[in-house]
Short mmCIF file of C-alpha atoms and ligand atoms in Angstrom, two decimals:
data_model
loop_
_atom_site.label_atom_id
_atom_site.label_comp_id
_atom_site.label_asym_id
_atom_site.label_seq_id
_atom_site.Cartn_x
_atom_site.Cartn_y
_atom_site.Cartn_z
CA MET M 1 -36.00 29.43 45.91
CA ILE M 2 -36.07 32.76 43.88
CA ARG M 3 -39.08 31.65 42.26
CA ALA M 4 -40.96 30.95 45.09
CA ILE M 5 -39.46 35.22 46.49
CA TRP M 6 -40.98 35.96 43.50
CA PHE M 7 -44.44 35.09 43.79
CA LEU M 8 -44.71 36.22 47.33
CA GLY M 9 -43.91 40.11 46.26
CA LEU M 10 -46.02 39.86 43.47
CA LEU M 11 -48.72 38.47 45.60
CA ALA M 12 -48.00 40.70 48.48
CA ALA M 13 -47.98 43.77 45.45
CA ILE M 14 -51.48 42.54 44.19
CA SER M 15 -52.62 42.77 47.26
CA TYR M 16 -51.73 45.84 48.15
CA ALA M 17 -53.21 47.14 44.88
CA ALA M 18 -56.29 45.04 45.82
CA ALA M 19 -56.92 46.67 48.94
CA ARG M 20 -56.36 50.45 47.48
CA LEU M 21 -58.36 50.34 44.95
CA ALA M 22 -61.15 48.98 47.18
CA ASP M 23 -60.46 51.50 49.77
CA ASN M 24 -60.45 54.42 46.78
CA PRO M 25 -63.14 52.82 44.73
CA GLY M 26 -63.11 56.35 42.45
CA GLU M 27 -65.18 56.68 39.42
CA VAL M 28 -65.15 55.89 35.70
CA SER M 29 -67.20 57.15 32.99
CA LEU M 30 -66.97 56.19 29.44
CA ASN M 31 -69.10 58.50 26.69
CA TRP M 32 -68.71 56.85 23.22
CA LEU M 33 -71.08 56.73 20.57
CA GLY M 34 -74.17 57.42 22.89
CA TYR M 35 -73.74 54.79 25.17
CA ARG M 36 -72.76 55.93 28.78
CA ILE M 37 -70.97 53.78 31.44
CA GLU M 38 -70.34 54.72 34.87
CA THR M 39 -68.53 52.35 36.77
CA THR M 40 -65.74 52.19 39.54
CA ALA M 41 -61.45 52.05 38.73
CA GLY M 42 -61.97 48.71 40.06
CA ILE M 43 -64.15 46.89 37.89
CA LEU M 44 -62.64 48.58 34.91
CA LEU M 45 -59.09 46.54 35.52
CA THR M 46 -60.82 43.44 35.48
CA GLY M 47 -63.08 44.01 32.90
CA LEU M 48 -59.93 45.16 30.73
CA LEU M 49 -57.94 41.46 32.55
CA VAL M 50 -61.37 39.35 31.26
CA ILE M 51 -61.09 40.69 27.63
CA SER M 52 -57.52 40.68 27.45
CA LEU M 53 -57.59 36.76 28.84
CA VAL M 54 -60.20 35.86 26.30
CA LEU M 55 -58.69 37.58 23.60
CA ALA M 56 -54.80 35.46 24.42
CA THR M 57 -56.95 32.48 24.24
CA ILE M 58 -58.72 33.10 21.02
CA PHE M 59 -55.36 33.93 19.21
CA ARG M 60 -53.48 30.30 20.79
CA ILE M 61 -56.10 28.24 19.31
CA TRP M 62 -56.21 30.30 15.94
CA SER M 63 -51.97 29.94 15.91
CA TYR M 64 -52.40 25.87 16.82
CA PHE M 65 -54.96 25.62 13.95
CA ARG M 66 -52.71 27.96 11.25
CA GLY M 67 -49.77 25.56 11.99
CA ILE M 68 -51.31 22.42 11.80
CA PRO M 69 -50.32 21.95 8.06
CA ARG M 70 -46.55 23.11 8.84
CA ARG M 71 -46.54 20.86 11.47
CA VAL M 72 -47.69 17.66 9.26
CA VAL M 73 -44.97 17.91 6.87
CA ARG M 74 -42.33 18.79 9.45
CA ALA M 75 -43.54 15.30 10.89
CA ARG M 76 -43.76 13.45 7.05
CA GLY M 77 -40.32 14.55 6.70
CA GLU M 78 -39.12 13.20 9.27
CA TRP M 79 -40.50 9.99 9.40
CA ARG M 80 -39.35 10.04 5.53
CA ARG M 81 -36.22 10.70 6.76
CA ARG M 82 -36.03 8.03 9.49
CA ARG M 83 -36.94 5.44 6.51
CA GLY M 84 -34.48 5.99 4.88
CA TYR M 85 -31.32 6.00 7.16
CA LYS M 86 -33.13 2.57 8.10
CA ALA M 87 -33.08 2.04 4.87
CA LEU M 88 -29.23 2.82 4.19
CA THR M 89 -28.64 1.34 7.80
CA LEU M 90 -29.99 -1.89 6.63
CA GLY M 91 -28.81 -1.67 2.90
CA MET M 92 -24.21 -1.40 4.52
CA VAL M 93 -25.88 -4.98 7.02
CA ALA M 94 -26.31 -6.54 3.34
CA VAL M 95 -23.66 -5.28 1.65
CA ALA M 96 -21.42 -6.33 4.43
CA ALA M 97 -23.41 -10.13 4.49
CA GLY M 98 -23.22 -9.98 0.60
CA ASP M 99 -26.72 -10.10 -0.22
CA ALA M 100 -26.84 -8.49 -3.17
CA GLY M 101 -30.88 -8.52 -3.91
CA GLU M 102 -31.64 -6.58 -0.64
CA ALA M 103 -28.86 -4.52 -0.89
CA ARG M 104 -30.07 -3.22 -4.27
CA ARG M 105 -33.14 -3.27 -2.20
CA GLN M 106 -32.01 -1.10 0.47
CA ALA M 107 -30.54 1.22 -1.72
CA ARG M 108 -33.83 2.12 -4.09
CA LYS M 109 -35.19 2.57 -0.75
CA ALA M 110 -32.81 4.72 0.91
CA GLU M 111 -32.88 7.37 -2.15
CA LYS M 112 -36.13 7.74 -2.34
CA PHE M 113 -36.78 8.78 1.43
CA LEU M 114 -33.50 10.14 1.57
CA ALA M 115 -33.25 12.52 -1.96
CA GLU M 116 -29.44 12.89 -0.57
CA PRO M 117 -27.15 11.45 -3.41
CA PRO M 118 -23.95 12.02 -2.06
CA LEU M 119 -25.91 10.25 1.37
CA THR M 120 -27.38 7.22 -0.73
CA ARG M 121 -24.66 6.54 -3.70
CA LEU M 122 -21.90 4.94 -2.42
CA LEU M 123 -25.11 2.06 -1.21
CA SER M 124 -26.23 2.47 -4.78
CA ALA M 125 -22.78 1.95 -5.97
CA GLN M 126 -22.08 -1.40 -3.87
CA ALA M 127 -24.95 -2.39 -4.37
CA ALA M 128 -24.62 -2.93 -8.27
CA GLN M 129 -21.33 -3.92 -7.86
CA LEU M 130 -22.22 -6.89 -5.19
CA ALA M 131 -24.69 -7.83 -8.50
CA GLY M 132 -22.41 -8.19 -10.68
CA ASP M 133 -24.02 -4.60 -12.19
CA ASP M 134 -20.27 -2.61 -12.69
CA GLU M 135 -21.86 -0.51 -15.76
CA ALA M 136 -24.39 0.60 -13.02
CA ALA M 137 -21.94 1.08 -10.77
CA GLY M 138 -18.99 2.91 -12.70
CA LYS M 139 -22.24 5.12 -13.22
CA PHE M 140 -22.68 6.05 -9.55
CA PHE M 141 -18.69 6.16 -8.82
CA GLU M 142 -18.21 8.61 -11.83
CA ALA M 143 -21.34 10.79 -10.08
CA MET M 144 -19.85 10.52 -6.66
CA ALA M 145 -16.01 11.78 -8.24
CA GLU M 146 -18.19 14.72 -9.47
CA GLU M 147 -19.11 15.79 -6.14
CA PRO M 148 -16.63 17.74 -3.65
CA GLU M 149 -17.38 15.97 -0.44
CA THR M 150 -17.52 12.20 -2.50
CA LYS M 151 -15.23 12.71 -4.33
CA TYR M 152 -12.46 10.30 -3.20
CA LEU M 153 -14.78 8.01 -2.72
CA GLY M 154 -15.64 8.33 -6.15
CA ILE M 155 -12.48 7.84 -7.64
CA HIS M 156 -11.33 5.40 -5.13
CA GLY M 157 -14.27 3.24 -6.52
CA LEU M 158 -12.96 3.70 -10.51
CA LEU M 159 -9.98 2.42 -8.78
CA ASN M 160 -11.02 -0.77 -7.76
CA GLN M 161 -13.04 -1.34 -10.96
CA LYS M 162 -9.91 -0.46 -13.12
CA LEU M 163 -7.72 -2.99 -10.77
CA HIS M 164 -10.38 -5.51 -11.57
CA GLU M 165 -10.31 -5.26 -15.19
CA GLY M 166 -6.57 -5.31 -15.44
CA ASP M 167 -6.64 -1.89 -17.26
CA THR M 168 -2.98 -0.84 -14.85
CA GLU M 169 -2.74 2.46 -16.89
CA GLY M 170 -6.63 3.44 -16.16
CA ALA M 171 -5.99 2.34 -12.66
CA MET M 172 -2.38 4.05 -12.72
CA GLU M 173 -3.52 7.31 -13.75
CA LEU M 174 -7.06 7.23 -10.86
CA ALA M 175 -4.81 6.30 -8.27
CA GLU M 176 -2.13 9.39 -8.82
CA GLN M 177 -5.65 11.58 -8.19
CA ALA M 178 -6.59 9.37 -5.08
CA SER M 179 -2.83 10.09 -4.06
CA ASP M 180 -2.49 13.79 -4.41
CA MET M 181 -6.31 14.29 -2.19
CA LYS M 182 -4.69 12.31 -0.27
CA PRO M 183 -0.88 11.72 0.15
CA LYS M 184 -1.49 10.35 3.64
CA THR M 185 -2.96 7.12 3.24
CA GLU M 186 -0.56 4.10 2.78
CA ALA M 187 -3.12 1.83 1.03
CA VAL M 188 -2.84 3.86 -1.86
CA SER M 189 0.49 5.26 -1.63
CA SER M 190 1.02 1.28 -1.95
CA THR M 191 -1.51 1.10 -4.69
CA LEU M 192 0.46 3.89 -6.44
CA PHE M 193 3.53 2.54 -6.29
CA ASP M 194 2.71 -1.10 -7.92
CA LEU M 195 0.56 0.37 -10.81
CA GLN M 196 3.25 2.60 -11.56
CA ILE M 197 6.14 -0.29 -11.38
CA LYS M 198 3.54 -2.89 -13.62
CA ASN M 199 3.66 -0.16 -16.21
CA GLY M 200 7.21 0.65 -16.13
CA ASP M 201 7.22 4.09 -14.98
CA TRP M 202 10.59 4.25 -12.64
CA ASP M 203 10.96 7.83 -12.34
CA GLY M 204 7.00 8.26 -11.02
CA ALA M 205 7.74 5.23 -8.98
CA GLU M 206 10.64 6.99 -7.10
CA ASP M 207 8.64 9.96 -6.54
CA THR M 208 5.83 8.09 -4.33
CA VAL M 209 8.99 6.22 -2.80
CA ARG M 210 10.16 9.95 -1.83
CA LYS M 211 6.61 10.81 -0.57
CA SER M 212 5.86 7.78 1.30
CA VAL M 213 8.98 8.40 3.36
CA ARG M 214 8.34 11.82 3.67
CA ALA M 215 4.96 10.21 5.22
CA LYS M 216 6.69 8.15 7.06
CA TYR M 217 5.49 4.71 6.23
CA LEU M 218 8.73 4.11 4.38
CA ASP M 219 11.87 3.79 6.25
CA ARG M 220 14.57 5.80 4.53
CA GLU M 221 16.83 2.76 4.82
CA THR M 222 13.91 1.16 2.56
CA GLY M 223 13.65 4.49 0.33
CA GLN M 224 16.97 4.64 -0.34
CA ARG M 225 17.01 0.67 -2.11
CA ARG M 226 13.70 1.10 -3.56
CA ARG M 227 15.08 4.23 -4.82
CA GLY M 228 18.44 2.72 -6.22
CA ILE M 229 16.35 -0.24 -7.64
CA LEU M 230 14.94 1.67 -9.71
CA LYS M 231 17.06 4.02 -10.86
CA TYR M 232 18.78 0.32 -12.23
CA GLN M 233 15.29 -0.55 -14.09
CA ARG M 234 16.16 3.04 -15.45
CA SER M 235 19.26 2.67 -16.31
CA ILE M 236 18.73 -0.42 -18.24
CA GLU M 237 15.64 1.45 -20.32
CA VAL M 238 18.17 4.63 -20.45
CA GLU M 239 20.71 2.20 -22.37
CA SER M 240 18.02 0.34 -24.77
CA GLU M 241 17.25 3.86 -25.81
CA GLY M 242 20.96 4.19 -26.77
CA HIS M 243 21.64 6.99 -24.91
CA ILE M 244 24.84 5.06 -23.04
CA GLY M 245 26.05 7.90 -20.86
CA GLU M 246 22.97 8.64 -18.98
CA ALA M 247 22.34 4.77 -18.14
CA LEU M 248 26.31 4.74 -17.28
CA GLN M 249 24.89 8.27 -14.64
CA LEU M 250 22.29 6.00 -13.61
CA ALA M 251 24.03 3.49 -13.06
CA GLN M 252 26.61 5.39 -10.35
CA ARG M 253 23.35 6.78 -8.51
CA ALA M 254 21.80 3.23 -8.26
CA ASN M 255 24.78 2.06 -6.98
CA ALA M 256 25.23 4.95 -4.54
CA LEU M 257 21.36 4.83 -3.19
CA ALA M 258 21.17 0.96 -2.85
CA PRO M 259 25.41 -0.69 -2.03
CA SER M 260 24.29 -3.95 -1.42
CA PHE M 261 22.15 -4.27 -4.54
CA VAL M 262 24.45 -6.39 -6.81
CA PRO M 263 23.27 -5.89 -9.81
CA ALA M 264 23.23 -1.93 -9.81
CA ALA M 265 27.10 -2.92 -8.86
CA MET M 266 27.85 -5.01 -12.04
CA ARG M 267 25.65 -2.73 -14.26
CA LYS M 268 27.70 0.40 -12.82
CA ALA M 269 31.09 -1.80 -13.39
CA LYS M 270 29.95 -3.47 -16.52
CA LEU M 271 28.97 0.59 -18.38
CA LEU M 272 32.38 1.97 -16.93
CA ALA M 273 33.94 -0.97 -19.38
CA ASP M 274 32.59 -0.57 -22.04
CA ALA M 275 33.01 3.31 -21.58
CA GLY M 276 37.31 2.18 -21.57
CA LYS M 277 37.20 2.66 -17.68
CA ARG M 278 38.25 -0.72 -16.94
CA ARG M 279 40.48 0.07 -13.96
CA LYS M 280 37.22 1.93 -12.32
CA ALA M 281 35.72 -1.31 -12.60
CA VAL M 282 37.63 -3.20 -11.47
CA SER M 283 37.21 -1.30 -7.88
CA VAL M 284 33.31 -1.18 -8.06
CA ILE M 285 33.47 -5.32 -8.41
CA GLU M 286 36.64 -5.31 -5.59
CA GLU M 287 34.12 -2.22 -3.39
CA ALA M 288 30.88 -4.90 -4.44
CA TRP M 289 32.89 -8.08 -3.92
CA VAL M 290 33.73 -6.88 0.26
CA ARG M 291 30.16 -6.23 1.43
CA ASN M 292 28.71 -8.92 -0.92
CA PRO M 293 30.61 -11.64 -2.69
CA HIS M 294 28.09 -12.66 -5.83
CA PRO M 295 29.34 -15.13 -8.11
CA GLY M 296 28.35 -12.18 -11.14
CA LEU M 297 31.18 -10.46 -9.67
CA ALA M 298 33.58 -12.65 -10.98
CA ARG M 299 32.38 -13.75 -13.83
CA LEU M 300 32.34 -9.81 -14.94
CA MET M 301 35.94 -9.68 -13.60
CA ASP M 302 36.44 -12.35 -16.16
CA ASP M 303 34.67 -10.77 -18.93
CA ILE M 304 36.43 -7.35 -18.41
CA GLY M 305 39.94 -9.01 -17.03
CA HIS M 306 42.47 -11.32 -18.90
CA ALA M 307 39.03 -14.13 -19.39
CA ASN M 308 41.37 -15.45 -22.32
CA ASN M 309 44.75 -16.34 -20.86
CA PRO M 310 44.10 -18.69 -17.31
CA SER M 311 47.16 -17.34 -15.62
CA ASP M 312 46.66 -13.66 -15.34
CA ARG M 313 42.29 -14.60 -14.96
CA LEU M 314 43.70 -16.30 -11.77
CA HIS M 315 45.68 -13.25 -10.85
CA ALA M 316 42.49 -11.16 -10.97
CA LEU M 317 40.34 -13.46 -9.34
CA GLU M 318 43.00 -13.96 -6.38
CA LYS M 319 42.79 -10.21 -6.34
CA LEU M 320 39.71 -9.97 -5.63
CA ALA M 321 39.31 -13.03 -3.27
CA GLY M 322 41.57 -10.50 -1.20
CA TYR M 323 39.16 -8.20 -0.69
CA ASN M 324 36.60 -11.10 1.27
CA LYS M 325 39.53 -13.63 2.01
CA ASP M 326 37.15 -16.49 4.32
CA SER M 327 34.01 -16.17 2.02
CA VAL M 328 33.20 -19.24 -0.18
CA GLU M 329 32.96 -17.07 -3.17
CA SER M 330 36.13 -16.15 -2.37
CA HIS M 331 37.37 -19.39 -2.24
CA LEU M 332 34.82 -21.11 -5.28
CA ALA M 333 36.22 -17.66 -7.96
CA VAL M 334 40.02 -18.74 -6.66
CA ALA M 335 39.32 -22.44 -6.92
CA GLU M 336 37.76 -22.34 -10.28
CA ALA M 337 40.35 -20.18 -12.11
CA ALA M 338 43.16 -22.67 -10.37
CA LEU M 339 42.02 -25.53 -11.97
CA GLY M 340 41.57 -23.22 -16.04
CA ALA M 341 45.06 -22.69 -14.95
CA GLU M 342 45.80 -26.29 -14.14
CA LEU M 343 47.21 -25.18 -10.98
CA TRP M 344 45.97 -28.30 -8.91
CA ASP M 345 47.90 -27.72 -5.67
CA GLU M 346 45.70 -24.70 -5.07
CA ALA M 347 43.03 -25.41 -6.60
CA ARG M 348 42.93 -28.45 -3.79
CA GLN M 349 43.92 -25.62 -0.76
CA HIS M 350 40.41 -23.39 -1.81
CA LEU M 351 38.41 -26.17 -2.36
CA GLU M 352 39.79 -28.01 1.01
CA ALA M 353 38.93 -24.74 2.88
CA VAL M 354 35.06 -25.12 2.03
CA ALA M 355 34.80 -28.94 1.59
CA ASP M 356 33.31 -29.81 5.06
CA ASP M 357 30.37 -31.55 5.68
CA ASP M 358 27.71 -28.81 4.38
CA ALA M 359 29.70 -28.60 1.34
CA PRO M 360 27.39 -26.45 -1.37
CA ALA M 361 26.49 -28.38 -4.42
CA ARG M 362 29.26 -26.02 -6.26
CA VAL M 363 32.46 -26.79 -3.46
CA CYS M 364 31.53 -30.67 -4.74
CA ARG M 365 30.74 -30.34 -8.75
CA LEU M 366 34.20 -28.77 -8.25
CA MET M 367 36.25 -31.63 -6.59
CA ALA M 368 35.06 -34.34 -8.52
CA GLU M 369 36.22 -32.41 -11.49
CA LEU M 370 40.14 -31.63 -9.37
CA GLU M 371 40.01 -35.56 -8.51
CA ASP M 372 38.96 -36.90 -12.29
CA ALA M 373 41.58 -34.21 -13.75
CA GLU M 374 44.52 -34.16 -11.16
CA ASN M 375 44.67 -37.43 -10.35
CA GLY M 376 41.92 -39.70 -12.99
CA ASN M 377 40.60 -40.73 -9.82
CA SER M 378 37.18 -41.61 -11.51
CA GLU M 379 35.38 -43.12 -8.30
CA LEU M 380 36.51 -40.76 -6.05
CA ALA M 381 35.33 -38.44 -8.75
CA ARG M 382 31.99 -39.92 -8.50
CA ASP M 383 31.70 -39.78 -5.02
CA TRP M 384 31.25 -35.82 -4.96
CA LEU M 385 28.95 -36.34 -7.42
CA LYS M 386 26.70 -38.31 -5.36
CA ARG M 387 27.23 -35.05 -2.71
CA ALA M 388 26.98 -32.73 -4.58
CA ALA M 389 23.62 -34.06 -5.57
CA LEU M 390 22.57 -33.84 -2.05
CA ALA M 391 24.20 -31.32 -1.02
CA ALA M 392 22.17 -27.76 -0.81
CA PRO M 393 21.21 -26.28 -4.17
CA ASP M 394 23.58 -23.38 -5.62
CA PRO M 395 22.40 -20.48 -4.47
CA ALA M 396 20.18 -18.96 -6.69
CA TRP M 397 17.06 -15.64 -7.03
CA VAL M 398 14.51 -16.73 -4.28
CA CYS M 399 11.62 -14.25 -3.88
CA GLY M 400 10.94 -14.12 -0.22
CA ASN M 401 7.41 -14.29 -0.60
CA CYS M 402 6.70 -17.02 -2.38
CA GLY M 403 9.65 -19.43 -3.37
CA ASN M 404 9.76 -18.73 -7.06
CA VAL M 405 13.40 -19.27 -8.08
CA LEU M 406 15.72 -17.22 -10.75
CA ALA M 407 18.54 -16.93 -12.42
CA GLU M 408 18.65 -13.58 -13.00
CA TRP M 409 17.12 -10.94 -10.90
CA GLN M 410 13.89 -8.45 -11.36
CA PRO M 411 12.26 -6.30 -10.16
CA VAL M 412 9.05 -8.19 -9.38
CA CYS M 413 8.65 -11.01 -8.96
CA ASP M 414 6.63 -12.65 -11.82
CA ARG M 415 4.28 -15.54 -9.31
CA CYS M 416 3.49 -13.01 -6.29
CA ASP M 417 3.98 -9.91 -7.93
CA LYS M 418 5.59 -8.41 -4.47
CA PHE M 419 8.43 -5.61 -6.08
CA ASP M 420 12.25 -6.34 -4.65
CA SER M 421 11.41 -9.83 -3.53
CA PHE M 422 14.66 -11.70 -4.25
CA ASN M 423 17.79 -12.68 -2.50
CA TRP M 424 20.54 -14.56 -3.51
CA GLN M 425 20.30 -17.16 -1.21
CA SER M 426 20.48 -21.47 -2.36
CA PRO M 427 16.61 -22.01 -2.64
CA PRO M 428 14.93 -24.24 -0.24
CA ARG M 429 14.16 -28.07 -1.15
CA VAL M 430 11.41 -29.99 -0.21
CA MET M 431 13.01 -32.99 1.13
CA ARG M 432 16.74 -33.92 2.29
CA LEU M 433 17.69 -37.78 2.30
CA GLU M 434 21.17 -38.51 4.39
CA PRO M 435 23.28 -40.93 2.66
CA ASN M 436 22.93 -44.25 4.13
CA GLU M 437 19.14 -43.30 3.67
CA ILE M 438 19.76 -43.12 -0.05
CA ASP M 439 21.71 -46.54 -0.36
CA ALA M 440 18.80 -48.29 1.18
CA ALA M 441 16.52 -46.50 -1.32
CA GLY M 442 18.60 -47.38 -4.31
CA GLN M 443 19.60 -44.86 -6.57
CA SER M 444 16.43 -45.36 -9.11
CA ASP M 445 13.96 -44.62 -6.33
CA LEU M 446 15.50 -41.32 -5.70
CA ASP M 447 13.13 -38.85 -4.83
CA LEU M 448 14.39 -35.28 -4.57
CA ASP M 449 13.07 -32.17 -5.40
CA ASN M 450 14.83 -30.32 -8.83
CA PRO M 451 17.11 -27.11 -7.69
CA ALA M 452 15.23 -24.88 -10.56
CA VAL M 453 18.55 -23.05 -10.68
CA GLY M 454 21.99 -25.01 -10.47
ZN1 ZN F 1 6.87 -14.24 -5.29
#
């Protein structure tokens, strides 16, 4: 609309100017280099207009021809870039499909057409890796690690190579660099933590746990427990180096961070007892018993207490049991000590309290021992032993991830490499037969699984 108004305005102005010129043709006279031109103002203006138009057209044609080489170069660059990106895409598809030959071909094409190393190196490295050429892949990753834009990708690639080679120390260094660059990346922190554990770098691992809690992908409670376990490991290490005082401090810290982690409580109690602080050691065991009545604590009470005198031993264990009266472990600890002191009534009382239909194997074995020792009733004792064979296996440290069973707690499962995966529990059985099925099958054909830790 505005353009139409403009056009109409312009037309009106030209018509007006033409009319004015026609009405007042005027006279123009030019004397130049011996030529004389006489004409009207209208013809002179028209002539000037025509000359301008001709010059403008010539200039445009000249510019067009002058721009041809530049346009050819630009078109060629565009063509190369398009082919380069296509090769890059096809190469990535080939990597995803696991086609090593095609991946390498496309990587070379992309390198040739794009001439932008940061863009094509990753594909080249992946293609080399796929073709099993780790050395070439390593060179590409190293080159990537040099450039600021691709540094992280390069380090990550090299880290995976070291992991593949089994070089845990080299991998740990690279994982530290990667974690420093991207502290909020969970996968990197988790890899770094696993490597620190594998290399026994307990302090480094604790630092990683702290960072993980701060980055909020590890909850506070799990973080504290992990830190407790790491302090516990450090305490073992320091003790082996002969620094007993520091070992005790670390065990105390471990116990404070992870109160439900029995090995730390036991370590703290043992080191306290070794340092002559027997009463403190006993109170640590009693405190742990309230939360976690573990047979190891009762054994430790024996070790630091009056293991040589059966009646003192019974007394100490009765006191310990008093801190968690209803626990099976409390009854078992007292029953065992009572058997040792030949106090049959007390032993029977505690065993019968837990000898129900689901009585664990240890209860059945102690019942057999009692029947044999008190009344010489070997038939009844045999019955109890038969029940023990069928009862739930005695608790042990069972890996929650792969079912591995250990007698001693370990920070990492040697079968599945998982950290803090062991729980104190009855190991699972493959098969459980009812007693009448056993009678039918005959004793010799029993196909019971082997509780790895009895
Ligand atoms: Zn495991």
